[in-house]
mmCIF file of C-alpha atoms in Angstrom:
data_model
loop_
_atom_site.group_PDB
_atom_site.id
_atom_site.type_symbol
_atom_site.label_atom_id
_atom_site.label_comp_id
_atom_site.label_asym_id
_atom_site.label_seq_id
_atom_site.Cartn_x
_atom_site.Cartn_y
_atom_site.Cartn_z
ATOM 1 C CA MET A 1 1.474 5.714 19.159
ATOM 2 C CA LYS A 2 -0.763 8.493 20.776
ATOM 3 C CA SER A 3 -1.132 11.846 19.627
ATOM 4 C CA LYS A 4 0.238 13.249 22.543
ATOM 5 C CA PRO A 5 3.986 12.222 22.440
ATOM 6 C CA ILE A 6 4.112 13.544 19.098
ATOM 7 C CA LYS A 7 2.833 16.840 20.476
ATOM 8 C CA GLU A 8 4.951 17.090 22.790
ATOM 9 C CA ILE A 9 8.300 16.069 20.255
ATOM 10 C CA ILE A 10 6.888 19.203 17.793
ATOM 11 C CA SER A 11 7.013 21.015 20.969
ATOM 12 C CA LEU A 12 10.101 20.224 22.045
ATOM 13 C CA CYS A 13 11.848 20.474 18.753
ATOM 14 C CA ARG A 14 9.998 24.314 18.112
ATOM 15 C CA ARG A 15 11.535 25.218 21.630
ATOM 16 C CA VAL A 16 14.906 24.290 21.040
ATOM 17 C CA ASN A 17 14.635 26.520 17.483
ATOM 18 C CA GLN A 18 13.270 29.436 19.183
ATOM 19 C CA ARG A 19 16.563 29.297 21.931
ATOM 20 C CA SER A 20 18.752 29.125 18.998
ATOM 21 C CA ILE A 21 17.190 32.444 17.529
ATOM 22 C CA GLN A 22 17.458 34.117 20.837
ATOM 23 C CA ILE A 23 21.188 32.820 21.434
ATOM 24 C CA TYR A 24 22.320 33.552 17.927
ATOM 25 C CA THR A 25 20.769 37.107 18.443
ATOM 26 C CA ARG A 26 22.954 37.495 21.709
ATOM 27 C CA LEU A 27 25.691 36.657 19.835
ATOM 28 C CA PHE A 28 25.067 38.916 17.290
ATOM 29 C CA GLN A 29 24.466 42.015 19.755
ATOM 30 C CA GLU A 30 28.228 41.031 21.637
ATOM 31 C CA GLU A 31 30.256 40.138 18.479
ATOM 32 C CA GLY A 32 32.864 42.711 18.159
ATOM 33 C CA VAL A 33 34.368 41.317 15.160
ATOM 34 C CA GLU A 34 32.024 42.780 11.511
ATOM 35 C CA GLU A 35 32.429 39.431 9.992
ATOM 36 C CA LEU A 36 31.256 36.869 12.815
ATOM 37 C CA LYS A 37 28.537 39.421 13.159
ATOM 38 C CA VAL A 38 27.356 38.902 10.123
ATOM 39 C CA ILE A 39 26.920 35.041 10.388
ATOM 40 C CA TRP A 40 25.290 34.868 13.428
ATOM 41 C CA GLY A 41 22.853 37.436 12.160
ATOM 42 C CA ARG A 42 22.298 35.332 8.761
ATOM 43 C CA MET A 43 21.930 31.984 11.393
ATOM 44 C CA ALA A 44 19.680 33.645 13.396
ATOM 45 C CA GLU A 45 17.756 34.742 10.386
ATOM 46 C CA GLU A 46 17.841 31.326 8.560
ATOM 47 C CA GLU A 47 16.665 29.680 11.983
ATOM 48 C CA THR A 48 13.390 32.629 12.059
ATOM 49 C CA ILE A 49 12.642 30.150 8.615
ATOM 50 C CA HIS A 50 13.131 26.882 10.295
ATOM 51 C CA ALA A 51 10.486 28.341 12.956
ATOM 52 C CA ALA A 52 7.760 28.808 10.654
ATOM 53 C CA PHE A 53 7.814 25.199 9.811
ATOM 54 C CA TRP A 54 7.724 24.350 13.660
ATOM 55 C CA ASN A 55 5.139 26.568 14.287
ATOM 56 C CA GLU A 56 2.782 25.494 11.591
ATOM 57 C CA ALA A 57 3.341 21.943 12.342
ATOM 58 C CA GLN A 58 2.525 22.718 16.189
ATOM 59 C CA LYS A 59 -0.646 24.806 15.633
ATOM 60 C CA GLN A 60 -1.664 21.506 13.697
ATOM 61 C CA HIS A 61 -0.461 18.514 15.951
ATOM 62 C CA ARG A 62 -3.669 17.661 17.009
ATOM 63 C CA GLU A 63 -4.286 16.251 13.541
ATOM 64 C CA TYR A 64 -1.339 14.370 13.233
ATOM 65 C CA THR A 65 -0.615 11.181 15.315
ATOM 66 C CA PHE A 66 2.187 9.326 13.232
ATOM 67 C CA PRO A 67 2.001 5.715 14.469
ATOM 68 C CA ASP A 68 5.603 4.077 13.172
ATOM 69 C CA ILE A 69 7.819 7.176 13.289
ATOM 70 C CA PHE A 70 9.665 6.741 16.316
ATOM 71 C CA ASP A 71 10.158 3.714 17.315
ATOM 72 C CA HIS A 72 10.789 4.591 21.004
ATOM 73 C CA PRO A 73 9.068 8.087 21.285
ATOM 74 C CA GLU A 74 9.877 8.717 24.998
ATOM 75 C CA ARG A 75 13.273 8.028 24.321
ATOM 76 C CA ALA A 76 13.188 11.228 21.498
ATOM 77 C CA LYS A 77 11.704 13.106 24.321
ATOM 78 C CA GLY A 78 14.303 12.967 26.907
ATOM 79 C CA LYS A 79 17.282 13.362 24.388
ATOM 80 C CA LEU A 80 15.227 16.895 23.100
ATOM 81 C CA GLU A 81 14.577 17.701 26.863
ATOM 82 C CA ALA A 82 18.332 17.071 27.735
ATOM 83 C CA VAL A 83 19.745 19.392 24.627
ATOM 84 C CA LEU A 84 17.602 22.096 25.762
ATOM 85 C CA GLY A 85 20.231 22.031 29.212
ATOM 86 C CA LYS A 86 22.942 21.298 27.378
ATOM 87 C CA ILE A 87 22.219 24.304 25.518
ATOM 88 C CA GLU A 88 21.215 26.447 28.963
ATOM 89 C CA VAL A 89 24.698 25.203 30.434
ATOM 90 C CA LEU A 90 26.655 26.076 27.431
ATOM 91 C CA PHE A 91 24.785 29.386 26.559
ATOM 92 C CA ASN A 92 25.567 30.273 30.710
ATOM 93 C CA ARG A 93 29.434 29.837 29.994
ATOM 94 C CA TRP A 94 29.498 31.798 27.294
ATOM 95 C CA GLU A 95 27.372 34.967 29.495
ATOM 96 C CA THR A 96 30.733 33.937 32.341
ATOM 97 C CA LYS A 97 33.307 34.588 29.997
ATOM 98 C CA LYS A 98 32.325 36.460 26.068
ATOM 99 C CA THR A 99 35.117 34.873 24.814
ATOM 100 C CA LEU A 100 35.546 33.747 20.108
ATOM 101 C CA GLU A 101 36.155 30.073 21.574
ATOM 102 C CA ASN A 102 33.177 30.151 23.828
ATOM 103 C CA ALA A 103 30.772 31.284 21.000
ATOM 104 C CA LEU A 104 32.337 28.868 18.966
ATOM 105 C CA ILE A 105 31.407 26.155 21.040
ATOM 106 C CA LEU A 106 27.658 27.468 21.922
ATOM 107 C CA ALA A 107 27.070 27.705 18.054
ATOM 108 C CA TYR A 108 28.871 23.975 17.800
ATOM 109 C CA ARG A 109 26.933 22.368 20.499
ATOM 110 C CA MET A 110 23.465 23.669 19.586
ATOM 111 C CA GLU A 111 24.209 22.521 15.513
ATOM 112 C CA TYR A 112 25.146 19.599 17.168
ATOM 113 C CA HIS A 113 22.088 18.694 19.141
ATOM 114 C CA MET A 114 19.734 19.861 15.847
ATOM 115 C CA LEU A 115 21.313 17.018 14.124
ATOM 116 C CA HIS A 116 19.209 14.883 16.164
ATOM 117 C CA PRO A 117 17.256 12.391 13.628
ATOM 118 C CA THR A 118 14.557 13.324 15.233
ATOM 119 C CA PHE A 119 14.805 16.741 13.283
ATOM 120 C CA GLU A 120 15.479 15.159 10.170
ATOM 121 C CA ARG A 121 12.731 12.159 10.306
ATOM 122 C CA LEU A 122 9.799 15.415 11.533
ATOM 123 C CA PHE A 123 11.009 17.495 8.365
ATOM 124 C CA THR A 124 10.479 14.342 6.226
ATOM 125 C CA ALA A 125 8.044 13.106 7.650
ATOM 126 C CA LEU A 126 6.018 16.762 8.279
ATOM 127 C CA LYS A 127 6.865 18.173 4.389
ATOM 128 C CA PRO A 128 4.134 17.005 2.696
ATOM 129 C CA LEU A 129 1.200 17.974 5.734
ATOM 130 C CA ASN A 130 2.701 21.689 5.888
ATOM 131 C CA GLY A 131 2.419 22.577 2.122
ATOM 132 C CA ASP A 132 5.289 24.785 0.887
ATOM 133 C CA THR A 133 7.050 25.280 4.252
ATOM 134 C CA ASP A 134 10.066 22.714 4.163
ATOM 135 C CA PRO A 135 13.469 23.534 5.992
ATOM 136 C CA SER A 136 15.554 20.382 4.770
ATOM 137 C CA ASP A 137 17.111 22.440 2.061
ATOM 138 C CA THR A 138 17.069 25.452 4.125
ATOM 139 C CA TYR A 139 18.658 23.603 6.699
ATOM 140 C CA ASP A 140 21.424 21.966 4.147
ATOM 141 C CA ARG A 141 22.621 25.313 2.988
ATOM 142 C CA HIS A 142 22.331 26.515 6.633
ATOM 143 C CA MET A 143 24.900 23.564 7.705
ATOM 144 C CA LYS A 144 27.277 24.105 4.789
ATOM 145 C CA ARG A 145 27.544 28.244 5.666
ATOM 146 C CA PHE A 146 27.729 27.210 9.384
ATOM 147 C CA MET A 147 30.483 24.624 8.978
ATOM 148 C CA GLU A 148 32.276 26.460 6.800
ATOM 149 C CA MET A 149 32.750 29.778 8.988
ATOM 150 C CA PHE A 150 33.013 27.113 11.792
ATOM 151 C CA ILE A 151 36.178 25.512 10.292
ATOM 152 C CA GLN A 152 37.492 28.793 9.561
ATOM 153 C CA TYR A 153 37.544 30.917 12.689
ATOM 154 C CA GLY A 154 38.527 27.473 14.368
ATOM 155 C CA ARG A 155 41.674 27.581 13.350
ATOM 156 C CA THR A 156 42.807 29.771 15.890
ATOM 157 C CA THR A 157 42.373 26.588 17.781
ATOM 158 C CA PRO A 158 43.037 22.750 16.533
ATOM 159 C CA GLU A 159 40.532 21.285 18.321
ATOM 160 C CA LEU A 160 37.793 23.321 16.919
ATOM 161 C CA GLU A 161 38.174 22.805 13.640
ATOM 162 C CA LEU A 162 38.442 19.262 14.230
ATOM 163 C CA LEU A 163 34.739 19.988 16.160
ATOM 164 C CA GLY A 164 33.875 21.268 12.518
ATOM 165 C CA GLU A 165 35.227 19.064 10.312
ATOM 166 C CA THR A 166 33.622 15.852 12.561
ATOM 167 C CA LEU A 167 29.739 18.104 12.516
ATOM 168 C CA GLN A 168 29.695 17.923 8.594
ATOM 169 C CA SER A 169 30.845 13.955 8.968
ATOM 170 C CA LEU A 170 28.099 13.670 11.567
ATOM 171 C CA TRP A 171 25.598 15.883 9.406
ATOM 172 C CA GLN A 172 25.909 13.930 6.275
ATOM 173 C CA ARG A 173 25.666 10.506 8.630
ATOM 174 C CA ASN A 174 22.220 11.325 10.061
ATOM 175 C CA LYS A 175 20.702 12.192 6.564
ATOM 176 C CA ALA A 176 21.660 9.051 5.295
ATOM 177 C CA LEU A 177 20.238 7.304 8.407
ATOM 178 C CA VAL A 178 16.902 8.904 7.430
ATOM 179 C CA ASP A 179 16.893 8.364 3.868
ATOM 180 C CA ILE A 180 17.376 4.457 4.526
ATOM 181 C CA ALA A 181 14.447 4.781 7.186
ATOM 182 C CA MET A 182 12.051 6.507 5.043
ATOM 183 C CA ILE A 183 13.832 6.922 1.102
ATOM 184 C CA ASP A 184 13.522 4.433 -1.652
ATOM 185 C CA GLY A 185 17.352 5.146 -2.149
ATOM 186 C CA LEU A 186 17.459 4.416 -5.916
ATOM 187 C CA THR A 187 14.552 6.635 -6.966
ATOM 188 C CA GLY A 188 13.914 9.078 -4.508
ATOM 189 C CA LEU A 189 10.922 8.745 -3.759
ATOM 190 C CA PHE A 190 9.464 7.870 -0.378
ATOM 191 C CA ASN A 191 9.900 3.729 0.388
ATOM 192 C CA ARG A 192 7.069 2.228 1.732
ATOM 193 C CA ARG A 193 7.112 2.640 5.330
ATOM 194 C CA GLY A 194 7.804 6.383 4.567
ATOM 195 C CA PHE A 195 4.763 6.272 2.388
ATOM 196 C CA LEU A 196 2.817 4.828 4.671
ATOM 197 C CA ILE A 197 3.473 7.006 7.564
ATOM 198 C CA VAL A 198 2.980 9.982 5.537
ATOM 199 C CA ALA A 199 -0.238 9.003 3.516
ATOM 200 C CA GLN A 200 -1.645 7.862 6.366
ATOM 201 C CA GLU A 201 -1.879 11.241 7.920
ATOM 202 C CA LEU A 202 -3.136 12.740 4.482
ATOM 203 C CA PHE A 203 -5.975 10.080 4.827
ATOM 204 C CA SER A 204 -7.113 11.010 8.169
ATOM 205 C CA LEU A 205 -6.938 14.600 6.941
ATOM 206 C CA ALA A 206 -9.026 14.412 4.158
ATOM 207 C CA HIS A 207 -11.875 12.597 5.745
ATOM 208 C CA ARG A 208 -11.947 15.190 8.452
ATOM 209 C CA LYS A 209 -12.021 18.175 5.806
ATOM 210 C CA GLN A 210 -14.537 15.771 3.740
ATOM 211 C CA GLU A 211 -12.224 16.121 0.541
ATOM 212 C CA ASN A 212 -11.589 14.030 -2.032
ATOM 213 C CA ILE A 213 -8.710 12.014 -2.319
ATOM 214 C CA ALA A 214 -7.081 8.965 -4.946
ATOM 215 C CA ILE A 215 -4.788 6.328 -4.690
ATOM 216 C CA PHE A 216 -2.722 5.757 -7.712
ATOM 217 C CA MET A 217 -0.915 1.581 -7.923
ATOM 218 C CA ILE A 218 1.252 1.964 -10.197
ATOM 219 C CA ASP A 219 3.237 -1.148 -12.187
ATOM 220 C CA ILE A 220 6.059 -1.321 -14.880
ATOM 221 C CA ASP A 221 4.567 -3.768 -17.471
ATOM 222 C CA HIS A 222 6.856 -6.472 -18.277
ATOM 223 C CA PHE A 223 9.775 -5.058 -16.491
ATOM 224 C CA LYS A 224 11.453 -8.745 -15.691
ATOM 225 C CA LYS A 225 11.715 -8.985 -19.694
ATOM 226 C CA VAL A 226 13.142 -5.345 -19.444
ATOM 227 C CA ASN A 227 15.855 -6.690 -16.400
ATOM 228 C CA ASP A 228 16.171 -10.211 -18.775
ATOM 229 C CA ARG A 229 16.475 -8.605 -22.250
ATOM 230 C CA TYR A 230 18.883 -5.290 -21.521
ATOM 231 C CA GLY A 231 20.250 -6.161 -17.654
ATOM 232 C CA HIS A 232 20.007 -5.546 -14.249
ATOM 233 C CA PRO A 233 21.748 -2.000 -14.242
ATOM 234 C CA LYS A 234 19.143 -0.867 -16.927
ATOM 235 C CA GLY A 235 16.674 -1.765 -15.151
ATOM 236 C CA ASP A 236 17.534 0.200 -12.221
ATOM 237 C CA ILE A 237 17.317 3.083 -15.517
ATOM 238 C CA VAL A 238 14.398 2.553 -16.273
ATOM 239 C CA LEU A 239 13.312 2.543 -12.348
ATOM 240 C CA LYS A 240 15.068 6.177 -12.042
ATOM 241 C CA SER A 241 12.883 6.973 -15.180
ATOM 242 C CA VAL A 242 9.790 6.133 -14.147
ATOM 243 C CA ALA A 243 10.239 8.239 -11.120
ATOM 244 C CA LYS A 244 11.463 10.943 -12.723
ATOM 245 C CA SER A 245 8.207 10.984 -15.302
ATOM 246 C CA LEU A 246 6.120 10.680 -12.381
ATOM 247 C CA LYS A 247 7.605 13.625 -10.152
ATOM 248 C CA ARG A 248 7.229 16.071 -13.395
ATOM 249 C CA ALA A 249 3.113 14.590 -13.961
ATOM 250 C CA VAL A 250 2.498 15.424 -10.269
ATOM 251 C CA ARG A 251 1.722 18.204 -7.908
ATOM 252 C CA GLU A 252 3.715 19.369 -5.091
ATOM 253 C CA SER A 253 1.154 18.518 -2.705
ATOM 254 C CA ASP A 254 0.801 14.697 -3.717
ATOM 255 C CA VAL A 255 2.786 11.994 -2.581
ATOM 256 C CA LEU A 256 4.945 9.145 -4.384
ATOM 257 C CA CYS A 257 6.393 5.966 -3.270
ATOM 258 C CA ARG A 258 8.459 3.291 -4.764
ATOM 259 C CA TYR A 259 5.870 0.466 -3.058
ATOM 260 C CA GLY A 260 8.396 -2.417 -4.158
ATOM 261 C CA GLY A 261 10.263 -3.485 -7.180
ATOM 262 C CA GLU A 262 8.829 -2.176 -10.084
ATOM 263 C CA GLU A 263 4.978 -1.039 -8.197
ATOM 264 C CA PHE A 264 5.024 2.373 -7.828
ATOM 265 C CA VAL A 265 1.769 4.621 -5.333
ATOM 266 C CA ILE A 266 0.750 7.758 -5.472
ATOM 267 C CA LEU A 267 -1.404 9.748 -3.249
ATOM 268 C CA PHE A 268 -3.441 12.674 -4.556
ATOM 269 C CA PRO A 269 -5.137 14.795 -1.627
ATOM 270 C CA ASP A 270 -7.913 17.385 -2.513
ATOM 271 C CA ILE A 271 -8.135 16.393 -6.118
ATOM 272 C CA ARG A 272 -11.498 16.871 -8.293
ATOM 273 C CA THR A 273 -13.087 13.457 -9.326
ATOM 274 C CA SER A 274 -13.101 14.692 -13.032
ATOM 275 C CA ALA A 275 -9.133 15.301 -13.046
ATOM 276 C CA VAL A 276 -8.406 11.485 -12.317
ATOM 277 C CA PRO A 277 -8.658 9.901 -15.413
ATOM 278 C CA GLN A 278 -7.298 12.735 -17.347
ATOM 279 C CA MET A 279 -4.228 12.594 -14.734
ATOM 280 C CA ALA A 280 -3.783 8.919 -14.850
ATOM 281 C CA GLU A 281 -3.663 9.154 -18.562
ATOM 282 C CA GLU A 282 -1.091 11.854 -18.155
ATOM 283 C CA ILE A 283 1.363 9.436 -16.352
ATOM 284 C CA ARG A 284 0.722 7.086 -18.780
ATOM 285 C CA LYS A 285 1.797 8.603 -21.915
ATOM 286 C CA ARG A 286 4.236 10.749 -20.119
ATOM 287 C CA VAL A 287 6.151 7.377 -19.279
ATOM 288 C CA GLU A 288 5.391 5.991 -22.613
ATOM 289 C CA LYS A 289 7.429 8.599 -24.302
ATOM 290 C CA SER A 290 10.476 8.313 -21.935
ATOM 291 C CA ARG A 291 11.913 5.778 -23.561
ATOM 292 C CA PRO A 292 14.755 5.576 -21.217
ATOM 293 C CA GLU A 293 18.061 4.734 -23.510
ATOM 294 C CA GLY A 294 16.028 3.898 -26.054
ATOM 295 C CA ILE A 295 14.341 1.200 -24.073
ATOM 296 C CA PRO A 296 10.497 1.242 -24.297
ATOM 297 C CA VAL A 297 8.549 1.282 -21.123
ATOM 298 C CA THR A 298 5.231 1.384 -20.563
ATOM 299 C CA ILE A 299 2.854 1.013 -17.364
ATOM 300 C CA SER A 300 -0.700 0.156 -16.189
ATOM 301 C CA ILE A 301 -2.567 2.459 -13.197
ATOM 302 C CA GLY A 302 -4.973 1.356 -10.924
ATOM 303 C CA ALA A 303 -6.831 4.171 -9.271
ATOM 304 C CA LYS A 304 -9.400 4.183 -6.378
ATOM 305 C CA GLN A 305 -10.724 7.938 -5.973
ATOM 306 C CA GLY A 306 -13.419 9.301 -3.839
ATOM 307 C CA LEU A 307 -14.554 10.953 -0.284
ATOM 308 C CA ILE A 308 -13.572 8.732 2.794
ATOM 309 C CA GLN A 309 -16.452 7.280 4.097
ATOM 310 C CA LYS A 310 -14.825 6.004 7.333
ATOM 311 C CA ASN A 311 -11.516 6.816 8.933
ATOM 312 C CA SER A 312 -9.164 3.758 10.034
ATOM 313 C CA HIS A 313 -5.717 2.566 9.049
ATOM 314 C CA THR A 314 -7.681 -0.678 7.764
ATOM 315 C CA ARG A 315 -9.456 1.509 5.694
ATOM 316 C CA PHE A 316 -6.778 3.290 4.121
ATOM 317 C CA LEU A 317 -4.993 -0.340 3.726
ATOM 318 C CA SER A 318 -8.309 -0.949 1.860
ATOM 319 C CA TRP A 319 -8.160 1.938 -0.805
ATOM 320 C CA ILE A 320 -4.520 0.511 -1.223
ATOM 321 C CA SER A 321 -5.844 -2.808 -2.279
ATOM 322 C CA LYS A 322 -8.880 -1.653 -4.128
ATOM 323 C CA ALA A 323 -6.656 0.500 -6.122
ATOM 324 C CA ASP A 324 -4.131 -2.606 -6.574
ATOM 325 C CA GLU A 325 -7.460 -4.399 -7.641
ATOM 326 C CA TYR A 326 -8.131 -2.183 -10.426
ATOM 327 C CA LEU A 327 -4.411 -2.491 -11.615
ATOM 328 C CA TYR A 328 -4.673 -6.036 -11.740
ATOM 329 C CA LYS A 329 -7.731 -5.435 -14.291
ATOM 330 C CA ALA A 330 -5.740 -3.308 -16.367
ATOM 331 C CA LYS A 331 -3.181 -5.674 -16.585
ATOM 332 C CA SER A 332 -5.586 -8.339 -17.569
ATOM 333 C CA ARG A 333 -6.854 -6.102 -19.934
ATOM 334 C CA GLY A 334 -3.617 -6.210 -21.950
ATOM 335 C CA ARG A 335 -1.557 -3.462 -20.013
ATOM 336 C CA ASN A 336 -0.226 -0.110 -20.962
ATOM 337 C CA CYS A 337 -4.038 1.277 -19.389
ATOM 338 C CA VAL A 338 -5.783 2.879 -17.292
ATOM 339 C CA VAL A 339 -9.095 1.212 -14.670
ATOM 340 C CA HIS A 340 -10.039 3.860 -12.343
ATOM 341 C CA ASP A 341 -13.585 3.920 -10.378
ATOM 342 C CA CYS A 342 -14.484 7.108 -11.888
#
């Protein structure tokens, strides 16, 4: 996908977010019930936190292309444009008749539209590129608080109470759908598709900034024997344990992935050449010491690092292939070791 649709989608997400801030601020200003006034004010504040994410994303939009994140980008754009129109209709309805019921319906529709998978998918994809700004966790709390408020005050009208429960169900379903698309269900790491989307962007960014990066390919040694001896449920425990060890060893900015089966991959943006062997050894030792439920586990690691001389999707995949080549050298040397090009 070209960068233009991504730019437009991010811009639309930002506009929806800005409009929600304005509307929650108006509800706060007009509310006569003190408890609800506090809630509307809090909702506006939380949307302001999310606005920082979209502002940063829009500032950096020229850096992002995400060729595979949306199957139908034009359709996503159209739906977001429709969201803005529907919000305005409901806001005008509330302006005409400022009742509690209309305020709750207006707020419900805003939150409903912001449950569109486009938002959650961009949260997931942009998080590694936007530094410490991550709206996913705060949005979880935001939605939970909103639904509790909606159900509490919606009890005056049975239909409103039902809408609150429906919103909660939709929120959980949409998050599950995005996770299926980009997150490995067993380990909680990116799956291959999610990793390739995000890591390609970081690879391109490192090329433009001429920052040293590294890619580790990691394989659990003799994993088939683990499954054969202890059973597949124990094998799953081993996979989750290795993922946990990897998470503890790396930085917040590093991108982890279960690449398939017992293979993992990590991309390290902006890492010093001298730190690569040290990081690889730290990861290897952590896994060896972990012994989940007493099961001995070791890993082999292949590490490719350096400056990117030429940026392309093919070159990115060639880096992964090179790390994989070093991985197989590590396995041929007896496993439980690291091979790198430092």
